[in-house]
Coordinates of C-alpha atoms and ligand atoms in Angstrom, one line a residue:
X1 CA 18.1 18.3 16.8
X2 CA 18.1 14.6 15.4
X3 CA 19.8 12.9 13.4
X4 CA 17.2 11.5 11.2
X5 CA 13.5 11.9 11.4
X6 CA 11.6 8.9 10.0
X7 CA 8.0 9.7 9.0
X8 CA 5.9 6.6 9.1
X9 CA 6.0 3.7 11.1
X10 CA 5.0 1.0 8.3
X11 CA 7.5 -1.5 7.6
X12 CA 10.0 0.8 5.3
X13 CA 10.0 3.4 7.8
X14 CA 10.6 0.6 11.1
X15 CA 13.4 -0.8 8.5
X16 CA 15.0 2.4 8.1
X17 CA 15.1 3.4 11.4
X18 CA 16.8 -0.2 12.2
X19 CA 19.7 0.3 9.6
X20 CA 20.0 4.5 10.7
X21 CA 20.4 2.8 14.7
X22 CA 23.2 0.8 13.4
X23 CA 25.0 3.6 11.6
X24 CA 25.5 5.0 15.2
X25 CA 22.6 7.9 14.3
X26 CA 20.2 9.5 16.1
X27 CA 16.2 8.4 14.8
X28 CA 13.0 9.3 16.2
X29 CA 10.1 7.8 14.2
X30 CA 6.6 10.0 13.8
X31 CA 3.5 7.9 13.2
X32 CA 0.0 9.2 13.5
X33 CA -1.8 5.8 13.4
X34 CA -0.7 2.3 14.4
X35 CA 2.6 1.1 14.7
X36 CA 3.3 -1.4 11.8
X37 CA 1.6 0.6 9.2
X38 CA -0.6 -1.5 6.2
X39 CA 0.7 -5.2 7.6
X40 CA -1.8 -4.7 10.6
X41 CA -4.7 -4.7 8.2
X42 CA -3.1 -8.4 7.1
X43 CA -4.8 -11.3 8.6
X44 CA -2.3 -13.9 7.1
X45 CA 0.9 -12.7 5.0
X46 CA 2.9 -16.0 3.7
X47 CA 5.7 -13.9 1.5
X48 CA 8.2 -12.3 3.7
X49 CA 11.0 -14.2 3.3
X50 CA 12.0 -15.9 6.8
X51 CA 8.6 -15.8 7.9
X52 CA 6.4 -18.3 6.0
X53 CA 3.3 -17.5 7.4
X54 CA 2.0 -14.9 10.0
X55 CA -0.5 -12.5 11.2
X56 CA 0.4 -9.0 9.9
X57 CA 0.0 -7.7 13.7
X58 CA 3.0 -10.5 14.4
X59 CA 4.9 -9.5 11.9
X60 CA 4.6 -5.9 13.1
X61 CA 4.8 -6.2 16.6
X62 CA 8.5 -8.1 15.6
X63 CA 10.0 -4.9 13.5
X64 CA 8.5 -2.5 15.7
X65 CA 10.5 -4.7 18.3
X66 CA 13.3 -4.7 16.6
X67 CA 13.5 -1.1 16.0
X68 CA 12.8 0.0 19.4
X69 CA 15.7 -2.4 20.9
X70 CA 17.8 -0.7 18.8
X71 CA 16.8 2.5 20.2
X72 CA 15.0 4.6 17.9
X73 CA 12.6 7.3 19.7
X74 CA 8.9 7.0 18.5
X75 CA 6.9 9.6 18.7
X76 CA 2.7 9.8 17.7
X77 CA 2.0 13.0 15.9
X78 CA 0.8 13.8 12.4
X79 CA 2.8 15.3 10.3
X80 CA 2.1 18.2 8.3
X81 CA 4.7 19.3 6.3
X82 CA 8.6 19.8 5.5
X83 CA 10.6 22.6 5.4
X84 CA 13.8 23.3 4.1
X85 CA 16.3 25.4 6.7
X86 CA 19.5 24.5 4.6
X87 CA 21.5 22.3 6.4
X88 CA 18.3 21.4 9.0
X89 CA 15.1 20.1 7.9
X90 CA 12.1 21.4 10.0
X91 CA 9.5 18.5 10.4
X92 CA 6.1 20.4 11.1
X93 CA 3.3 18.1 13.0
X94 CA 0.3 18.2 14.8
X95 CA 1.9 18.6 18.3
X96 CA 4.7 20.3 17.4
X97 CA 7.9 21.2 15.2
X98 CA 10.6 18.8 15.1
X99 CA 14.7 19.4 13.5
X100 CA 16.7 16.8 11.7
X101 CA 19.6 16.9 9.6
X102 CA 17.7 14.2 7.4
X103 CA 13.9 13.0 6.7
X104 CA 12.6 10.0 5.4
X105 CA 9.4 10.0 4.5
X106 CA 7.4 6.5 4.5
X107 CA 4.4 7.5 4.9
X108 CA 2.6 4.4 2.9
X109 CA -0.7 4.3 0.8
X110 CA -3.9 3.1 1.1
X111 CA -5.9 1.2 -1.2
X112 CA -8.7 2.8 -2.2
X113 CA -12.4 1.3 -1.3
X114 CA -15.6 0.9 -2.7
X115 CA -17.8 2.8 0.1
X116 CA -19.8 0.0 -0.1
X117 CA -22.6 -1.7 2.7
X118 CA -20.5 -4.3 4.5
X119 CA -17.1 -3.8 2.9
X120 CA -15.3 -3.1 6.0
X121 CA -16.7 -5.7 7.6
X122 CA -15.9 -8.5 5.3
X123 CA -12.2 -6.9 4.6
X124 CA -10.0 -10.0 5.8
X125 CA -13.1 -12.4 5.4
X126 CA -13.5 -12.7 2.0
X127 CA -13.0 -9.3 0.6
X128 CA -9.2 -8.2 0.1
X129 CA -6.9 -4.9 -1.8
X130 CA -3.9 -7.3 -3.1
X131 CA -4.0 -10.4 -5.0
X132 CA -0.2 -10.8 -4.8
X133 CA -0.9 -11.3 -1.0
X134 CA -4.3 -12.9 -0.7
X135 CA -5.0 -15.3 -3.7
X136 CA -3.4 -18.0 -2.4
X137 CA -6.3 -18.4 -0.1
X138 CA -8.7 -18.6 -2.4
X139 CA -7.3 -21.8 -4.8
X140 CA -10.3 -23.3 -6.4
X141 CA -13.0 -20.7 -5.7
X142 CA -14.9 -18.3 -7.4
X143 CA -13.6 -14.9 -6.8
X144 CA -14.9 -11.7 -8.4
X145 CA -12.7 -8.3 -9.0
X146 CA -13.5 -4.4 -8.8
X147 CA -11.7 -2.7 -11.5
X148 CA -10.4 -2.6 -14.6
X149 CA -7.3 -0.8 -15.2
X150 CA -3.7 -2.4 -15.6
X151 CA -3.5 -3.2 -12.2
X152 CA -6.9 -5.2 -12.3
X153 CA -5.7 -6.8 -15.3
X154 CA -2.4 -8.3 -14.0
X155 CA -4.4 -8.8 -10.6
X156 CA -7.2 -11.1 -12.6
X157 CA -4.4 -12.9 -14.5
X158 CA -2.7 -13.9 -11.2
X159 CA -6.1 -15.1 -9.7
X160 CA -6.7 -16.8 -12.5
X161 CA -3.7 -19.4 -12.0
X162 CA -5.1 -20.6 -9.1
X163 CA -8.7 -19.7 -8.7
X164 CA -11.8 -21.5 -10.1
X165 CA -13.3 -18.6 -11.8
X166 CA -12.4 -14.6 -12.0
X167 CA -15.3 -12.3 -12.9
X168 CA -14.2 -9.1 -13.4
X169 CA -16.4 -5.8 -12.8
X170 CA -15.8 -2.7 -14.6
X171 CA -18.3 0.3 -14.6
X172 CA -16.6 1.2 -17.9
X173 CA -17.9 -0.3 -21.5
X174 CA -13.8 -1.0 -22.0
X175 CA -11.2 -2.3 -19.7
X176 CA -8.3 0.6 -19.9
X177 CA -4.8 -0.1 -19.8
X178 CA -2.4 -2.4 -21.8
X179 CA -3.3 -4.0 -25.1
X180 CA -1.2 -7.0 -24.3
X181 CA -2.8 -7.1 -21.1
X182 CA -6.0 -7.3 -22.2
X183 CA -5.1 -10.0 -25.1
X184 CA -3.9 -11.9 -22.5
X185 CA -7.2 -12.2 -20.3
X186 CA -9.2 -12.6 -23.1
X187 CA -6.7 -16.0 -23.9
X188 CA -8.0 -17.2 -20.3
X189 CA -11.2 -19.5 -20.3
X190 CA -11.6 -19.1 -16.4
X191 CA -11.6 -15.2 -16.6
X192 CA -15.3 -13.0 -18.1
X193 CA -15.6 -9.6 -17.9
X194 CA -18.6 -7.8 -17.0
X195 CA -19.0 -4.1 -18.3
X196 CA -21.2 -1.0 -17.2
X197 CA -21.1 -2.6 -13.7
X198 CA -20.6 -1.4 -10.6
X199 CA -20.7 -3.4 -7.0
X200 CA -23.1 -2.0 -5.0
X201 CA -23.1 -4.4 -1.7
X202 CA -21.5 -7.1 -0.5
X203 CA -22.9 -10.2 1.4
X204 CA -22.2 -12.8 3.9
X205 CA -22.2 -13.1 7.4
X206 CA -18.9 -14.5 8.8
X207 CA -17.1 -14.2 5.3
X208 CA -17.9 -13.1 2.1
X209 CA -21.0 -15.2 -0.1
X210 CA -22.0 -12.6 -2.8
X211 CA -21.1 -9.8 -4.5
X212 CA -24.1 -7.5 -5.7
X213 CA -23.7 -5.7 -9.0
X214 CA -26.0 -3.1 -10.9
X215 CA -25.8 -2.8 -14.4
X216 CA -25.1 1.4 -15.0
X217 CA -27.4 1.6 -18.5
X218 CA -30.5 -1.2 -17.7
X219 CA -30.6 -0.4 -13.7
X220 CA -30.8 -4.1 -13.3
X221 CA -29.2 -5.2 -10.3
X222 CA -27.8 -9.6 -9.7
X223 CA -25.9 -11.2 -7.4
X224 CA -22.5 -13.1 -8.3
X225 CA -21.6 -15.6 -5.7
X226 CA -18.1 -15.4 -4.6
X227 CA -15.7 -16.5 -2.2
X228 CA -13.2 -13.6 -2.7
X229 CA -13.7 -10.1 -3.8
X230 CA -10.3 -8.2 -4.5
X231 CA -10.7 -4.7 -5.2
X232 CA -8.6 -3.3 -7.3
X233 CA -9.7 0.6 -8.6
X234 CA -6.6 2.6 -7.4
X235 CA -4.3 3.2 -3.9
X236 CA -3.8 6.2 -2.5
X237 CA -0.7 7.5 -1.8
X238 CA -0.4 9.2 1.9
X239 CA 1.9 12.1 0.6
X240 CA -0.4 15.4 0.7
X241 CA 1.2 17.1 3.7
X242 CA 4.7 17.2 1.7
X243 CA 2.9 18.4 -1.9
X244 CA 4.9 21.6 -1.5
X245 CA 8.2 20.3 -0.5
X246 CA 8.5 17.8 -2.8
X247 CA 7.9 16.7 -6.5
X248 CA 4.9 14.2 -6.6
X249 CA 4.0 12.0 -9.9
X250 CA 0.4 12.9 -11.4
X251 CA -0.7 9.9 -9.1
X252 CA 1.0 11.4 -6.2
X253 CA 3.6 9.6 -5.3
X254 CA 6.8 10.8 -4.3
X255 CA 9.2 11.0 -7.1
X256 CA 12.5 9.0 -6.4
X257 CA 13.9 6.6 -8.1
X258 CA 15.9 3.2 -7.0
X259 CA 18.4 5.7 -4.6
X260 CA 15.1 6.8 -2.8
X261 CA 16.1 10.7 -3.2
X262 CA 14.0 13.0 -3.4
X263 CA 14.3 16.4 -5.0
X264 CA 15.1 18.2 -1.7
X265 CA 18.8 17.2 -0.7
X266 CA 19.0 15.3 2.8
X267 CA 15.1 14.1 2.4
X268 CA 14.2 10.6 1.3
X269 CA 11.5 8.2 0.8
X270 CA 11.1 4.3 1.2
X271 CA 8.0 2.4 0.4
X272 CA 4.9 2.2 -0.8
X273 CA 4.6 6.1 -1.2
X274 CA 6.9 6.7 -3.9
X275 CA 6.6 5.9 -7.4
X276 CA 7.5 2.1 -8.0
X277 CA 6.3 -0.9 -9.5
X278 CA 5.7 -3.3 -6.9
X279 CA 4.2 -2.5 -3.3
X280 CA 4.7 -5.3 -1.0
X281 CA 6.3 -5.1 3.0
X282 CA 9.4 -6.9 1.5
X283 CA 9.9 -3.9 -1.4
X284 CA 9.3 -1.7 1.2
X285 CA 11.5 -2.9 3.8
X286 CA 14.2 -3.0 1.2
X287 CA 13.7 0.7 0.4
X288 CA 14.2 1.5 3.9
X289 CA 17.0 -0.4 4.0
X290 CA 18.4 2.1 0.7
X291 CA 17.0 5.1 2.2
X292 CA 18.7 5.3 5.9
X293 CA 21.9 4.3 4.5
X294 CA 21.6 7.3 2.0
X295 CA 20.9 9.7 5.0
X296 CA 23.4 8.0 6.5
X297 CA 26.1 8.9 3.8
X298 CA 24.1 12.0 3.3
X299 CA 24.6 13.7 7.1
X300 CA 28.4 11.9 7.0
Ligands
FAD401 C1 -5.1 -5.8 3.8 C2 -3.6 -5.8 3.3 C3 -2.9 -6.9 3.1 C4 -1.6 -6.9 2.7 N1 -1.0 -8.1 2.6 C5 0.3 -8.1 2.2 C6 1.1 -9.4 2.1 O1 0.5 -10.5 2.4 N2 2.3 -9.3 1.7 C7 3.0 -8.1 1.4 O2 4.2 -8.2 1.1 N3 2.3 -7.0 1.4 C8 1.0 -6.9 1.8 N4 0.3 -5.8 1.8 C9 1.0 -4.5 1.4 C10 2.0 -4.0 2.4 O3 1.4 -4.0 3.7 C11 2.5 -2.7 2.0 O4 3.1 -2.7 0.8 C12 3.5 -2.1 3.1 O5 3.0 -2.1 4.3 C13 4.1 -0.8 2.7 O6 4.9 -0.3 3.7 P1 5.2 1.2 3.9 O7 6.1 1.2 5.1 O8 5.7 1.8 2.7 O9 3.8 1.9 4.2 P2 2.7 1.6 5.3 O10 2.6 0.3 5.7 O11 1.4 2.2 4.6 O12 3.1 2.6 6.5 C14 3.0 3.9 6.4 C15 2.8 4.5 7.8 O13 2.9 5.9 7.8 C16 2.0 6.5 8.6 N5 1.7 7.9 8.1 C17 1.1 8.3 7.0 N6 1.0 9.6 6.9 C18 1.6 10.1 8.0 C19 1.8 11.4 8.5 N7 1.4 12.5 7.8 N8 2.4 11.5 9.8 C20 2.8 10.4 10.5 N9 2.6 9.2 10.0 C21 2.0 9.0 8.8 C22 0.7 5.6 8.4 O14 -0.1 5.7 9.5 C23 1.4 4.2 8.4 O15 1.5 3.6 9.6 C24 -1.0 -5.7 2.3 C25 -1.7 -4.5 2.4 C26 -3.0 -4.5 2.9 C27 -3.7 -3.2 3.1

């Protein structure tokens, strides 16, 4: 029996487990991938405070440090589901059962891709998921963006302050989302948006020289030459294996607000896979900060 289980060895999770070692508990951490979580997909990230700029593999191998000095248990499984005993939470996985008298799940999101030739490839040379993170790099160049729903909209406007040019591709006739939003764009001279458009390969050798487009009505197919492509058509959050423990959002993220409780007593959630409004390693590192303290008080 531990004290705490920690699903999810991203940032929140590798946060949590630090602040649950120093309350004196018990943690063992299940991850099925790689330790660290979305920052080892990062080639550069320049907005964690302390750390102006470093690889996210650094970044991770440091809090996966830190948590295991503190002596928090890791173990790699997949997890599969919750269930509710009462006063013990039954963590079900892959390789086994495991029993807590807390859970915090932090099991993350990914951003959803394109499926196209070459995009995985190019992702960290030219083609990126956040703007927030990446934009910077691409000051003064022409960039192009996938998408066209709220997030795209507040992504383009970012890009926009600091890039040459932001074409933005939507497969739709209409971008959808906020009215202000979209009254906004249309106020920027650097920022055109191209509808019934999809992006159907990407091209470059090293890093990224082209985005190819077809036009969904005429079949016509062009190339847009760009430094940057940032996708932005929707993450998904990693939450399925605990649809029938816990209340999910339509999106499926884990309902919780700023406490990071969940609907279950004595299970929480940090990070990227509840519902929020900004994903970042420094949002998520502060929910697991909120989180084990919670199922800290929570166990007393
Ligand atoms: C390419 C890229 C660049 C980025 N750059 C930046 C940046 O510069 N700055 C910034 O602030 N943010 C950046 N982000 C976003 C940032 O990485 C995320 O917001 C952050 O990692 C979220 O942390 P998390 O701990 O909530 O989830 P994650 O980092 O997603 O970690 C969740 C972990 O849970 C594991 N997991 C999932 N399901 C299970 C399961 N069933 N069983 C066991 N384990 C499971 C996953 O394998 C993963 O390791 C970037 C993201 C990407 C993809």
């Amino acid at each position: 029996m531990r004290d705490i289980i920690i699903i999810g060895a991203g940032p929140a999770g590798l946060t949590a487990a630090i602040y649950a070692r120093r309350a004196g508990k018990d943690v063992l951490i299940i991850e099925k991938a790689a330790m660290g979580g979305q920052m080892t997909f990062s080639p550069l990230i320049e907005n964690y405070p302390g750390m102006p700029a470093l690889s996210g593999n650094e970044l991770a191998d440091k809090m996966v440090e830190h948590a295991l000095s503190l002596g928090a248990d890791v173990e790699l499984d997949e997890v599969t589901g919750v269930e509710d005993l009462g006063d013990v939470k039954r963590v079900h996985a892959l390789g086994g059962s495991f029993d807590a008298k807390a859970v915090i799940v932090a099991t993350g999101a990914k951003h959803r891709h394109l499926g196209v030739e070459n995009e995985e490839r190019l992702t960290g040379a030219g083609v990126s998921y956040c703007a927030v993170c990446d934009g910077a790099f691409f000051a003064g160049e022409d960039v192009v963006l996938a998408g066209g729903g709220n997030s795209a909209m507040q992504e383009a406007l970012l890009l926009s302050e600091t890039c040459k040019t932001v074409t933005m591709v939507q497969n739709l006739a209409f971008l959808t989302g906020e009215e202000t939003l979209r009254q906004k764009l249309a106020a920027r001279e650097n920022v055109r948006v191209i509808y019934h458009s999809v992006v159907t390969g990407l091209e470059g050798t090293d890093t990224l020289t082209g985005v190819r487009i077809r036009n969904t009505e005429s079949g016509e197919e062009s190339t847009l030459p760009a430094a940057g492509l940032f996708v932005a058509i929707g993450l998904l959050p990693d939450t399925a294996a605990f649809k029938n423990a816990l209340t999910l959002n339509e999106y499926g993220y884990v309902q919780a607000d700023e406490s990071c409780r969940t609907n279950l007593p004595g299970v929480f959630t940090a990070g990227d896979c509840r519902t929020k409004a900004i994903r970042q390693v420094s949002t998520a590192a502060a929910d697991g900060a909120v989180a084990a303290l919670a199922a800290v008080r929570y166990i007393g």
